[in-house]
XYZ file of C-alpha atoms in Angstrom:
403
model
C -103.317 83.811 37.004
C -102.896 83.282 33.365
C -101.421 79.804 32.489
C -101.160 78.691 36.374
C -102.256 75.219 37.060
C -104.527 75.210 40.050
C -105.879 72.097 41.919
C -108.839 72.817 43.777
C -109.813 69.908 46.578
C -113.431 69.743 47.648
C -114.506 67.852 50.701
C -117.875 66.851 52.248
C -119.333 70.009 53.532
C -122.155 72.143 52.795
C -119.983 75.046 51.599
C -119.059 72.934 48.569
C -121.558 74.806 46.667
C -119.479 77.858 46.904
C -116.461 76.157 45.351
C -118.355 76.202 41.995
C -117.885 80.070 42.047
C -114.368 79.634 43.017
C -113.695 77.466 40.047
C -115.213 79.876 37.793
C -113.171 82.778 39.216
C -109.811 80.981 38.427
C -110.797 79.824 35.007
C -112.170 83.360 34.104
C -108.682 84.626 35.166
C -106.954 82.284 32.814
C -105.975 79.593 35.053
C -106.030 75.806 34.201
C -108.128 74.065 37.118
C -108.195 70.512 38.084
C -111.021 69.523 40.639
C -110.377 66.633 42.997
C -113.398 65.609 45.054
C -113.775 63.317 48.285
C -116.243 60.740 47.726
C -118.602 62.660 50.388
C -118.286 65.765 48.341
C -120.120 64.415 45.787
C -123.208 64.357 47.980
C -123.211 68.199 48.134
C -122.307 69.075 44.516
C -122.105 67.141 41.440
C -118.919 66.269 39.544
C -120.827 67.370 36.319
C -121.248 71.030 37.417
C -117.602 71.252 38.434
C -116.315 69.431 35.199
C -118.497 71.750 33.152
C -117.013 75.048 34.967
C -113.375 73.678 34.889
C -113.319 72.181 31.308
C -111.821 69.118 32.783
C -112.900 65.682 34.078
C -113.188 65.574 37.999
C -111.135 63.266 39.597
C -112.461 61.564 42.837
C -111.162 57.983 42.823
C -107.709 56.534 42.296
C -108.938 54.769 39.051
C -111.863 55.114 36.619
C -114.013 52.043 37.453
C -115.187 51.275 33.756
C -111.779 51.882 32.056
C -109.377 51.001 34.760
C -107.569 54.362 33.974
C -105.130 55.315 36.700
C -105.051 58.759 38.089
C -101.599 59.317 39.336
C -101.330 61.470 42.453
C -97.660 62.079 41.992
C -98.424 63.534 38.335
C -101.146 65.850 39.826
C -98.594 67.149 42.623
C -96.068 68.000 40.156
C -98.581 69.575 37.738
C -99.905 71.946 40.379
C -98.681 75.590 41.102
C -101.037 75.786 44.041
C -103.502 73.503 45.541
C -106.481 74.895 47.189
C -108.709 72.824 49.475
C -112.196 74.502 50.025
C -114.175 73.640 51.864
C -111.820 71.709 54.314
C -113.719 69.829 56.798
C -112.550 68.825 60.229
C -111.908 65.099 59.122
C -109.923 66.027 55.846
C -107.834 68.678 57.890
C -106.899 65.803 60.500
C -106.145 63.590 57.716
C -103.771 66.243 56.211
C -102.321 66.857 59.136
C -101.592 63.231 60.362
C -100.823 61.893 56.729
C -103.910 59.610 56.374
C -103.780 58.948 52.649
C -107.027 57.069 52.257
C -108.492 59.050 49.518
C -107.350 60.714 46.278
C -107.485 64.337 47.690
C -105.356 63.695 50.695
C -102.884 61.436 48.647
C -102.268 64.302 46.162
C -101.878 66.771 49.023
C -99.002 64.597 50.386
C -97.585 64.147 47.086
C -97.619 68.164 45.853
C -94.701 70.164 45.970
C -96.936 73.227 45.284
C -98.368 75.903 47.674
C -101.351 74.823 49.622
C -104.104 76.936 50.817
C -106.638 75.513 53.256
C -110.046 77.144 53.813
C -111.672 75.255 56.858
C -115.443 75.192 56.914
C -117.461 73.438 59.951
C -119.490 74.228 62.999
C -117.822 76.494 65.416
C -117.851 73.897 68.187
C -115.848 71.930 65.930
C -113.713 74.597 65.010
C -112.601 75.485 68.430
C -112.161 71.896 69.517
C -108.658 71.304 70.662
C -107.937 68.552 68.236
C -108.829 70.842 65.260
C -107.004 73.767 66.761
C -103.895 71.304 66.973
C -104.482 69.950 63.493
C -104.866 73.329 61.968
C -101.679 74.700 63.609
C -100.089 71.484 62.381
C -100.814 72.063 58.836
C -99.499 75.809 59.311
C -96.261 74.708 60.682
C -95.890 72.422 57.476
C -96.111 75.869 55.418
C -99.804 75.598 54.538
C -101.709 78.928 54.107
C -104.781 78.810 56.413
C -107.613 81.002 55.055
C -109.268 81.665 58.223
C -113.228 80.994 58.166
C -115.590 83.870 58.924
C -118.104 84.455 61.744
C -121.796 83.991 60.714
C -124.469 81.800 60.732
C -123.713 78.342 59.932
C -125.578 75.301 58.624
C -126.357 74.176 62.098
C -128.088 77.622 62.364
C -125.924 78.415 65.278
C -123.824 81.627 64.857
C -120.036 81.520 65.167
C -116.661 81.163 63.447
C -116.417 78.436 60.768
C -118.250 79.704 57.532
C -115.770 79.115 54.811
C -114.316 82.353 53.580
C -116.059 83.764 50.438
C -114.739 82.563 46.993
C -113.783 85.979 45.885
C -111.640 86.429 49.070
C -109.960 83.021 48.619
C -109.153 83.797 45.024
C -107.624 87.254 46.119
C -105.543 85.473 48.446
C -104.121 83.009 46.036
C -103.794 85.860 43.438
C -101.844 88.157 45.777
C -99.493 85.085 46.431
C -98.797 84.961 42.661
C -98.491 88.704 42.183
C -95.166 89.228 40.399
C -95.270 92.786 41.363
C -93.813 92.451 44.968
C -93.867 96.135 45.732
C -92.787 95.489 49.208
C -89.757 93.234 48.395
C -86.898 93.534 50.744
C -88.762 95.802 53.186
C -88.769 94.831 56.900
C -92.090 95.645 58.476
C -93.229 95.568 62.107
C -96.851 95.243 62.711
C -98.574 95.324 66.046
C -102.118 93.876 66.393
C -104.820 92.776 68.897
C -105.748 94.111 72.385
C -103.514 94.139 75.381
C -104.485 92.733 78.875
C -103.701 94.612 82.122
C -103.688 92.290 85.218
C -105.808 93.292 88.136
C -105.197 90.020 89.974
C -104.253 86.293 88.940
C -107.857 85.903 87.399
C -108.987 89.259 86.199
C -107.834 91.870 83.653
C -108.571 94.995 81.745
C -108.855 94.946 78.059
C -110.860 96.039 75.060
C -112.970 94.849 72.158
C -110.190 94.322 69.655
C -109.636 91.167 67.837
C -106.611 91.793 65.758
C -108.154 91.285 62.377
C -107.197 94.567 60.897
C -103.496 94.055 61.973
C -103.059 90.378 61.015
C -104.688 91.154 57.616
C -102.032 94.211 57.100
C -99.321 91.575 58.178
C -100.648 89.121 55.553
C -100.995 91.879 52.799
C -97.455 93.015 53.467
C -96.083 89.541 53.372
C -97.842 88.725 50.055
C -96.039 91.964 48.562
C -92.731 90.473 49.681
C -92.172 91.958 52.834
C -90.300 90.698 55.820
C -93.112 90.858 58.581
C -92.628 90.387 62.368
C -96.235 90.733 63.956
C -96.209 91.641 67.497
C -99.555 90.245 68.619
C -101.793 90.763 71.677
C -103.976 88.083 73.235
C -106.395 87.034 70.401
C -107.298 83.781 68.397
C -106.637 85.520 65.057
C -103.493 84.182 63.288
C -101.825 85.275 60.129
C -102.503 83.222 56.811
C -98.781 83.651 55.538
C -96.433 81.245 57.115
C -93.612 83.702 56.471
C -95.075 86.156 59.172
C -92.995 86.096 62.167
C -95.538 86.276 65.182
C -94.237 87.516 68.769
C -96.901 86.962 71.144
C -97.297 89.500 74.071
C -100.018 90.172 76.693
C -99.346 93.636 78.315
C -98.736 97.062 76.812
C -95.180 96.894 78.517
C -94.541 93.619 76.927
C -95.598 94.945 73.668
C -93.400 97.991 73.898
C -90.462 95.706 74.867
C -90.923 93.447 71.720
C -91.146 96.750 69.613
C -88.244 98.291 70.992
C -86.252 95.193 70.188
C -87.473 94.805 66.620
C -87.599 98.473 65.656
C -84.031 99.467 64.979
C -83.927 96.771 62.176
C -87.258 97.949 60.818
C -88.056 99.935 57.687
C -91.674 100.424 58.535
C -93.687 100.124 61.649
C -97.594 99.907 61.496
C -99.196 100.402 64.921
C -102.393 98.818 64.597
C -102.896 97.395 68.236
C -105.458 98.796 70.607
C -103.142 99.463 73.380
C -104.820 99.861 76.907
C -104.088 103.596 78.024
C -104.018 102.483 81.622
C -102.841 99.488 83.788
C -103.425 98.761 87.541
C -100.414 100.226 89.522
C -100.125 97.523 91.889
C -101.902 94.283 90.653
C -102.990 91.666 93.453
C -100.801 88.554 93.523
C -104.043 86.701 94.819
C -107.557 86.662 93.862
C -109.394 89.701 95.109
C -112.183 88.132 97.270
C -115.653 89.893 97.541
C -116.136 90.570 101.068
C -118.885 92.602 102.837
C -119.754 93.770 99.225
C -116.803 96.231 99.505
C -115.413 97.121 96.099
C -111.869 97.132 95.651
C -109.996 100.394 95.149
C -107.773 100.225 92.115
C -105.145 102.644 91.321
C -104.157 103.149 87.803
C -100.950 104.300 85.996
C -100.471 105.322 82.281
C -99.133 102.776 80.046
C -96.373 103.610 77.549
C -97.484 105.160 74.305
C -95.926 102.774 71.972
C -96.663 104.803 68.719
C -95.095 107.917 69.999
C -92.189 106.117 71.405
C -91.369 104.750 68.041
C -92.335 108.036 66.347
C -89.990 109.798 68.157
C -87.378 107.268 68.019
C -87.264 106.799 64.081
C -84.253 107.464 62.133
C -84.081 108.848 58.875
C -85.770 106.824 56.062
C -88.077 104.789 58.657
C -91.833 105.163 58.293
C -94.365 104.778 61.477
C -97.900 104.516 60.822
C -100.518 104.955 63.362
C -104.195 104.044 63.674
C -107.039 106.247 65.053
C -110.451 104.839 66.043
C -112.717 107.856 66.599
C -116.272 108.674 67.734
C -116.337 112.215 67.018
C -114.292 115.195 65.470
C -112.448 112.570 63.402
C -110.348 114.542 61.180
C -109.346 116.906 63.845
C -108.235 114.149 66.275
C -106.610 111.944 63.368
C -104.462 114.927 62.332
C -103.738 115.885 65.959
C -102.617 112.441 66.933
C -100.402 112.158 63.783
C -98.618 115.461 64.591
C -98.203 114.730 68.314
C -96.745 111.379 67.956
C -94.517 112.286 64.905
C -96.243 109.819 62.562
C -95.757 109.599 58.616
C -99.068 108.303 58.114
C -102.314 107.776 60.201
C -105.298 105.409 59.288
C -108.531 106.805 60.794
C -111.906 104.742 61.206
C -114.981 105.979 62.835
C -117.415 103.950 65.101
C -120.155 106.049 63.651
C -119.602 104.270 60.381
C -121.375 100.925 60.211
C -119.313 98.241 59.579
C -116.223 99.785 60.862
C -114.267 99.347 64.276
C -113.797 96.211 66.402
C -114.865 92.720 65.770
C -116.173 93.165 62.260
C -114.926 91.681 58.875
C -114.947 95.202 57.172
C -113.747 98.525 57.733
C -114.114 102.083 56.451
C -111.029 104.288 56.468
C -109.573 107.479 55.765
C -105.650 107.814 55.310
C -103.887 111.072 56.430
C -100.229 111.956 55.598
C -98.606 115.299 56.215
C -99.380 117.856 53.672
C -101.592 115.774 51.541
C -105.301 115.625 50.946
C -106.818 112.769 52.883
C -107.845 109.648 50.927
C -111.288 108.513 51.662
C -112.004 104.640 51.026
C -115.303 102.877 50.858
C -116.480 100.169 53.084
C -114.459 97.060 52.270
C -113.532 93.872 53.754
C -110.490 94.101 56.070
C -108.478 92.132 53.704
C -109.089 94.828 50.953
C -108.605 97.435 53.327
C -105.231 95.964 54.379
C -104.098 95.839 50.571
C -104.929 99.657 50.295
C -102.946 100.433 53.275
C -99.957 98.327 51.938
C -100.104 100.042 48.695
C -100.152 103.417 50.045
C -97.206 102.443 52.285
C -95.203 101.074 49.126
C -96.053 104.258 47.451
C -94.611 106.411 50.181
C -91.393 104.251 50.032
C -91.140 104.745 46.236
C -91.658 108.386 46.710
C -88.844 108.614 49.352
C -86.632 106.578 47.072
C -87.105 109.077 44.090
């Protein structure tokens, strides 16, 4: 980050206090930081604090009232190597998406040629409102990087998705973008993520608790290292932050297999993170099953295709296939058996017995197994950090094969 020009935009949300830490992290890493605040942001954190941390006067208005000095949004846009808006409120996101340039921050955003990172922060009802969802998707379509908010207790004391991502993780995301050692440059990667849904009737289905967070984090981590990533994603609200990740949306296990079969021949590495349902209903009803006379419907199940095994057995020389094993007991034995049975080159095991691992969490604790090598055990980390570890291990395997 040394010598990089970073514009940090702060909007009027309670999470603005966290941005002081973000400014400090960039300055400590050697970056030059210019803070722009919206007028409402000054109600949550003072310009004096941010000016002291950044070493530069904070910009909030188009000109300085007592001197008439003009602050050029065009010059700021040309100066910046990256622009980070954290926190980004629903109001500012709407203005950015629709070009409403009524303050210095949005005007600078519209003028910049730099890469833009947006870290939303708001109450979860605002976060899931169709207008906010649309506006965030618009920003993503413009090429902006959306740093998804976390789940947790909000300023309203409600619990849900809307907490601004922690400053350390925002910093790592931007740092990874600028990482000059693109260890996966030129590698074509296929990642599966999320659950599958197996239809019972038009209104019911069988699924599991997977959110897709781990697989999406891997897709982002690989893209940050220069890989060309195709993400086959089951039904989930989680989306990659990197605009370069190609998303293929699917619903059932059969649809996921079809997408993988189409992409796999042109793939160097396949990472099978998705929690694919083992079984599907043999004959789903074409109309809603009615509850009559308290009779329970009799469902007949059939096995779903084993996508990891299908790709593992179809791989050509030079291709890598990575699997995942979520276990509840006999973890090492089950993971190694699965790796051998499905002809995998690597398997990532996590256990539901470890607190903070498994479905729905923002953290994970993994062990990586490869044939003929001592397993590598990692401590509990955020899923983004775990994703970086997995991608680094894949990169080392690619380098070893090249040697």
